mmCIF file of N, CA and C in Angstrom:
data_model
loop_
_atom_site.group_PDB
_atom_site.id
_atom_site.type_symbol
_atom_site.label_atom_id
_atom_site.label_comp_id
_atom_site.label_asym_id
_atom_site.label_seq_id
_atom_site.Cartn_x
_atom_site.Cartn_y
_atom_site.Cartn_z
ATOM 1 N N VAL A 12 0.322 -11.848 -1.074
ATOM 2 C CA VAL A 12 -0.987 -12.243 -0.581
ATOM 3 C C VAL A 12 -1.921 -11.060 -0.773
ATOM 4 N N ILE A 13 -3.033 -11.302 -1.436
ATOM 5 C CA ILE A 13 -4.058 -10.266 -1.625
ATOM 6 C C ILE A 13 -5.351 -10.810 -1.048
ATOM 7 N N ASN A 14 -5.847 -10.168 0.000
ATOM 8 C CA ASN A 14 -7.023 -10.641 0.725
ATOM 9 C C ASN A 14 -8.329 -10.077 0.161
ATOM 10 N N PRO A 15 -9.494 -10.478 0.731
ATOM 11 C CA PRO A 15 -10.799 -10.105 0.171
ATOM 12 C C PRO A 15 -11.055 -8.598 0.113
ATOM 13 N N ASN A 16 -11.877 -8.230 -0.855
ATOM 14 C CA ASN A 16 -12.362 -6.866 -1.041
ATOM 15 C C ASN A 16 -11.250 -5.857 -1.312
ATOM 16 N N VAL A 17 -10.203 -6.294 -2.006
ATOM 17 C CA VAL A 17 -9.106 -5.415 -2.390
ATOM 18 C C VAL A 17 -9.345 -4.936 -3.818
ATOM 19 N N THR A 18 -9.060 -3.655 -4.052
ATOM 20 C CA THR A 18 -9.135 -3.089 -5.388
ATOM 21 C C THR A 18 -7.742 -2.624 -5.784
ATOM 22 N N ILE A 19 -7.276 -3.082 -6.942
ATOM 23 C CA ILE A 19 -5.969 -2.678 -7.442
ATOM 24 C C ILE A 19 -6.171 -2.061 -8.821
ATOM 25 N N GLY A 20 -5.657 -0.850 -8.987
ATOM 26 C CA GLY A 20 -5.818 -0.120 -10.239
ATOM 27 C C GLY A 20 -4.941 -0.654 -11.354
ATOM 28 N N ASN A 21 -4.904 0.075 -12.445
ATOM 29 C CA ASN A 21 -4.123 -0.289 -13.630
ATOM 30 C C ASN A 21 -2.649 0.042 -13.446
ATOM 31 N N ASN A 22 -1.808 -0.726 -14.134
ATOM 32 C CA ASN A 22 -0.375 -0.458 -14.220
ATOM 33 C C ASN A 22 0.307 -0.462 -12.845
ATOM 34 N N CYS A 23 -0.076 -1.403 -11.983
ATOM 35 C CA CYS A 23 0.516 -1.521 -10.648
ATOM 36 C C CYS A 23 1.477 -2.699 -10.599
ATOM 37 N N ILE A 24 2.473 -2.580 -9.724
ATOM 38 C CA ILE A 24 3.397 -3.673 -9.449
ATOM 39 C C ILE A 24 3.183 -4.093 -8.004
ATOM 40 N N ILE A 25 2.909 -5.372 -7.798
ATOM 41 C CA ILE A 25 2.807 -5.946 -6.461
ATOM 42 C C ILE A 25 3.930 -6.980 -6.384
ATOM 43 N N ASN A 26 4.966 -6.679 -5.608
ATOM 44 C CA ASN A 26 6.142 -7.541 -5.579
ATOM 45 C C ASN A 26 5.976 -8.735 -4.639
ATOM 46 N N THR A 27 6.952 -9.653 -4.735
ATOM 47 C CA THR A 27 6.983 -10.880 -3.960
ATOM 48 C C THR A 27 6.894 -10.604 -2.459
ATOM 49 N N LYS A 28 6.119 -11.430 -1.766
ATOM 50 C CA LYS A 28 5.930 -11.404 -0.313
ATOM 51 C C LYS A 28 5.210 -10.167 0.204
ATOM 52 N N ALA A 29 4.633 -9.351 -0.675
ATOM 53 C CA ALA A 29 3.803 -8.242 -0.208
ATOM 54 C C ALA A 29 2.506 -8.814 0.353
ATOM 55 N N ILE A 30 1.971 -8.160 1.381
ATOM 56 C CA ILE A 30 0.683 -8.541 1.964
ATOM 57 C C ILE A 30 -0.248 -7.343 1.851
ATOM 58 N N ILE A 31 -1.373 -7.559 1.182
ATOM 59 C CA ILE A 31 -2.394 -6.520 1.046
ATOM 60 C C ILE A 31 -3.645 -7.063 1.726
ATOM 61 N N GLU A 32 -3.952 -6.501 2.885
ATOM 62 C CA GLU A 32 -5.051 -7.005 3.699
ATOM 63 C C GLU A 32 -6.410 -6.552 3.158
ATOM 64 N N HIS A 33 -7.466 -6.977 3.824
ATOM 65 C CA HIS A 33 -8.854 -6.739 3.423
ATOM 66 C C HIS A 33 -9.165 -5.253 3.226
ATOM 67 N N ASP A 34 -10.040 -4.982 2.269
ATOM 68 C CA ASP A 34 -10.616 -3.653 2.044
ATOM 69 C C ASP A 34 -9.596 -2.559 1.702
ATOM 70 N N VAL A 35 -8.480 -2.936 1.120
ATOM 71 C CA VAL A 35 -7.470 -1.968 0.693
ATOM 72 C C VAL A 35 -7.779 -1.525 -0.737
ATOM 73 N N THR A 36 -7.513 -0.254 -1.020
ATOM 74 C CA THR A 36 -7.609 0.278 -2.378
ATOM 75 C C THR A 36 -6.245 0.793 -2.785
ATOM 76 N N VAL A 37 -5.730 0.263 -3.886
ATOM 77 C CA VAL A 37 -4.473 0.730 -4.474
ATOM 78 C C VAL A 37 -4.839 1.326 -5.829
ATOM 79 N N MET A 38 -4.629 2.607 -5.972
ATOM 80 C CA MET A 38 -4.997 3.283 -7.205
ATOM 81 C C MET A 38 -3.964 3.012 -8.308
ATOM 82 N N ASN A 39 -4.144 3.636 -9.464
ATOM 83 C CA ASN A 39 -3.313 3.395 -10.654
ATOM 84 C C ASN A 39 -1.845 3.775 -10.448
ATOM 85 N N ASN A 40 -0.971 3.063 -11.165
ATOM 86 C CA ASN A 40 0.456 3.386 -11.271
ATOM 87 C C ASN A 40 1.196 3.338 -9.936
ATOM 88 N N CYS A 41 0.875 2.354 -9.104
ATOM 89 C CA CYS A 41 1.543 2.212 -7.808
ATOM 90 C C CYS A 41 2.497 1.031 -7.815
ATOM 91 N N HIS A 42 3.496 1.128 -6.966
ATOM 92 C CA HIS A 42 4.479 0.053 -6.793
ATOM 93 C C HIS A 42 4.477 -0.325 -5.313
ATOM 94 N N ILE A 43 4.053 -1.553 -5.025
ATOM 95 C CA ILE A 43 4.066 -2.094 -3.667
ATOM 96 C C ILE A 43 5.241 -3.071 -3.629
ATOM 97 N N SER A 44 6.278 -2.729 -2.884
ATOM 98 C CA SER A 44 7.553 -3.439 -2.947
ATOM 99 C C SER A 44 7.569 -4.743 -2.151
ATOM 100 N N THR A 45 8.680 -5.444 -2.264
ATOM 101 C CA THR A 45 8.856 -6.741 -1.617
ATOM 102 C C THR A 45 8.672 -6.653 -0.104
ATOM 103 N N GLY A 46 7.851 -7.558 0.424
ATOM 104 C CA GLY A 46 7.650 -7.651 1.858
ATOM 105 C C GLY A 46 6.845 -6.525 2.477
ATOM 106 N N ALA A 47 6.272 -5.652 1.664
ATOM 107 C CA ALA A 47 5.461 -4.547 2.192
ATOM 108 C C ALA A 47 4.157 -5.087 2.774
ATOM 109 N N ILE A 48 3.630 -4.389 3.782
ATOM 110 C CA ILE A 48 2.359 -4.781 4.395
ATOM 111 C C ILE A 48 1.429 -3.577 4.418
ATOM 112 N N LEU A 49 0.305 -3.713 3.711
ATOM 113 C CA LEU A 49 -0.770 -2.720 3.762
ATOM 114 C C LEU A 49 -1.881 -3.338 4.597
ATOM 115 N N ASN A 50 -2.076 -2.817 5.794
ATOM 116 C CA ASN A 50 -3.103 -3.369 6.677
ATOM 117 C C ASN A 50 -4.503 -2.952 6.243
ATOM 118 N N GLY A 51 -5.514 -3.541 6.854
ATOM 119 C CA GLY A 51 -6.903 -3.405 6.427
ATOM 120 C C GLY A 51 -7.382 -1.979 6.248
ATOM 121 N N GLY A 52 -8.122 -1.759 5.169
ATOM 122 C CA GLY A 52 -8.800 -0.494 4.928
ATOM 123 C C GLY A 52 -7.916 0.640 4.448
ATOM 124 N N VAL A 53 -6.683 0.377 4.094
ATOM 125 C CA VAL A 53 -5.766 1.432 3.649
ATOM 126 C C VAL A 53 -6.139 1.886 2.241
ATOM 127 N N TYR A 54 -5.974 3.179 1.986
ATOM 128 C CA TYR A 54 -6.162 3.758 0.655
ATOM 129 C C TYR A 54 -4.807 4.264 0.176
ATOM 130 N N VAL A 55 -4.379 3.818 -1.002
ATOM 131 C CA VAL A 55 -3.108 4.239 -1.589
ATOM 132 C C VAL A 55 -3.417 5.046 -2.843
ATOM 133 N N GLY A 56 -3.070 6.328 -2.828
ATOM 134 C CA GLY A 56 -3.323 7.196 -3.962
ATOM 135 C C GLY A 56 -2.437 6.881 -5.156
ATOM 136 N N GLU A 57 -2.792 7.413 -6.305
ATOM 137 C CA GLU A 57 -2.087 7.148 -7.563
ATOM 138 C C GLU A 57 -0.607 7.525 -7.494
ATOM 139 N N ASN A 58 0.183 6.823 -8.306
ATOM 140 C CA ASN A 58 1.609 7.119 -8.502
ATOM 141 C C ASN A 58 2.420 7.028 -7.210
ATOM 142 N N THR A 59 2.050 6.112 -6.337
ATOM 143 C CA THR A 59 2.731 5.971 -5.051
ATOM 144 C C THR A 59 3.703 4.801 -5.085
ATOM 145 N N PHE A 60 4.865 5.010 -4.455
ATOM 146 C CA PHE A 60 5.848 3.956 -4.249
ATOM 147 C C PHE A 60 5.838 3.613 -2.764
ATOM 148 N N PHE A 61 5.599 2.328 -2.444
ATOM 149 C CA PHE A 61 5.556 1.856 -1.052
ATOM 150 C C PHE A 61 6.693 0.861 -0.901
ATOM 151 N N GLY A 62 7.740 1.254 -0.170
ATOM 152 C CA GLY A 62 9.012 0.551 -0.141
ATOM 153 C C GLY A 62 9.024 -0.821 0.504
ATOM 154 N N SER A 63 10.122 -1.529 0.274
ATOM 155 C CA SER A 63 10.311 -2.877 0.801
ATOM 156 C C SER A 63 10.215 -2.909 2.324
ATOM 157 N N SER A 64 9.424 -3.852 2.826
ATOM 158 C CA SER A 64 9.215 -4.081 4.261
ATOM 159 C C SER A 64 8.587 -2.903 4.998
ATOM 160 N N ALA A 65 8.048 -1.932 4.277
ATOM 161 C CA ALA A 65 7.296 -0.851 4.921
ATOM 162 C C ALA A 65 5.949 -1.404 5.381
ATOM 163 N N VAL A 66 5.391 -0.803 6.436
ATOM 164 C CA VAL A 66 4.120 -1.256 7.005
ATOM 165 C C VAL A 66 3.213 -0.048 7.185
ATOM 166 N N SER A 67 1.933 -0.206 6.848
ATOM 167 C CA SER A 67 0.964 0.862 7.074
ATOM 168 C C SER A 67 0.045 0.486 8.226
ATOM 169 N N LYS A 68 -0.363 1.476 8.985
ATOM 170 C CA LYS A 68 -1.381 1.288 10.012
ATOM 171 C C LYS A 68 -2.727 1.138 9.309
ATOM 172 N N GLU A 69 -3.622 0.349 9.899
ATOM 173 C CA GLU A 69 -4.930 0.129 9.285
ATOM 174 C C GLU A 69 -5.671 1.452 9.080
ATOM 175 N N TYR A 70 -6.436 1.517 8.012
ATOM 176 C CA TYR A 70 -7.276 2.653 7.610
ATOM 177 C C TYR A 70 -6.511 3.949 7.368
ATOM 178 N N SER A 71 -5.224 3.858 7.099
ATOM 179 C CA SER A 71 -4.455 5.042 6.728
ATOM 180 C C SER A 71 -4.796 5.459 5.304
ATOM 181 N N VAL A 72 -4.625 6.739 5.035
ATOM 182 C CA VAL A 72 -4.790 7.274 3.685
ATOM 183 C C VAL A 72 -3.424 7.762 3.219
ATOM 184 N N ILE A 73 -2.931 7.166 2.160
ATOM 185 C CA ILE A 73 -1.636 7.541 1.600
ATOM 186 C C ILE A 73 -1.922 8.396 0.364
ATOM 187 N N PRO A 74 -1.547 9.667 0.396
ATOM 188 C CA PRO A 74 -1.881 10.560 -0.718
ATOM 189 C C PRO A 74 -1.209 10.159 -2.028
ATOM 190 N N SER A 75 -1.766 10.599 -3.128
ATOM 191 C CA SER A 75 -1.156 10.385 -4.446
ATOM 192 C C SER A 75 0.262 10.943 -4.460
ATOM 193 N N ASN A 76 1.108 10.335 -5.284
ATOM 194 C CA ASN A 76 2.488 10.770 -5.499
ATOM 195 C C ASN A 76 3.367 10.651 -4.256
ATOM 196 N N SER A 77 3.017 9.731 -3.364
ATOM 197 C CA SER A 77 3.814 9.540 -2.150
ATOM 198 C C SER A 77 4.985 8.595 -2.407
ATOM 199 N N PHE A 78 6.032 8.763 -1.603
ATOM 200 C CA PHE A 78 7.174 7.861 -1.611
ATOM 201 C C PHE A 78 7.366 7.415 -0.162
ATOM 202 N N ILE A 79 7.035 6.156 0.108
ATOM 203 C CA ILE A 79 7.175 5.595 1.448
ATOM 204 C C ILE A 79 8.452 4.760 1.444
ATOM 205 N N LYS A 80 9.434 5.173 2.226
ATOM 206 C CA LYS A 80 10.742 4.516 2.163
ATOM 207 C C LYS A 80 10.712 3.127 2.796
ATOM 208 N N ALA A 81 11.688 2.321 2.425
ATOM 209 C CA ALA A 81 11.810 0.946 2.915
ATOM 210 C C ALA A 81 11.903 0.920 4.440
ATOM 211 N N ASN A 82 11.335 -0.127 5.042
ATOM 212 C CA ASN A 82 11.394 -0.375 6.481
ATOM 213 C C ASN A 82 10.733 0.695 7.343
ATOM 214 N N SER A 83 9.835 1.476 6.775
ATOM 215 C CA SER A 83 9.194 2.528 7.565
ATOM 216 C C SER A 83 7.800 2.112 8.002
ATOM 217 N N LEU A 84 7.270 2.853 8.966
ATOM 218 C CA LEU A 84 5.899 2.682 9.432
ATOM 219 C C LEU A 84 5.113 3.886 8.980
ATOM 220 N N TYR A 85 4.028 3.660 8.215
ATOM 221 C CA TYR A 85 3.209 4.764 7.728
ATOM 222 C C TYR A 85 1.890 4.778 8.469
ATOM 223 N N TYR A 86 1.522 5.916 9.003
ATOM 224 C CA TYR A 86 0.218 6.052 9.651
ATOM 225 C C TYR A 86 -0.240 7.505 9.527
ATOM 226 N N THR A 87 -1.531 7.695 9.516
ATOM 227 C CA THR A 87 -2.090 9.044 9.539
ATOM 228 C C THR A 87 -2.813 9.211 10.851
ATOM 229 N N SER A 88 -2.721 10.388 11.420
ATOM 230 C CA SER A 88 -3.349 10.619 12.711
ATOM 231 C C SER A 88 -4.663 11.332 12.577
#
C-alpha cells in the first residue's frame, strides 16, 4: 500500500504487504521488505534496507546506508 504524497526514488524494491503512509520519501536504491510499515512523514536515505515487519515512528529520519533489521521499531528522538 502506497498512500498519498509519497516519493519513491529509482531502483527501489517495495515488497508484498509493505505499507508506506502519507508524505514518506524513499530515496534511491532502497529495499522496503515484506510487511514493513513506514509511518507518515518518514524520510529514508539512499541505499537503505528496511527489514520485514519493521516499523518506523512517524516523521523519523533514517540515514543513508542504514540497515534496519526485521521486526524492529525504528525511531529518532
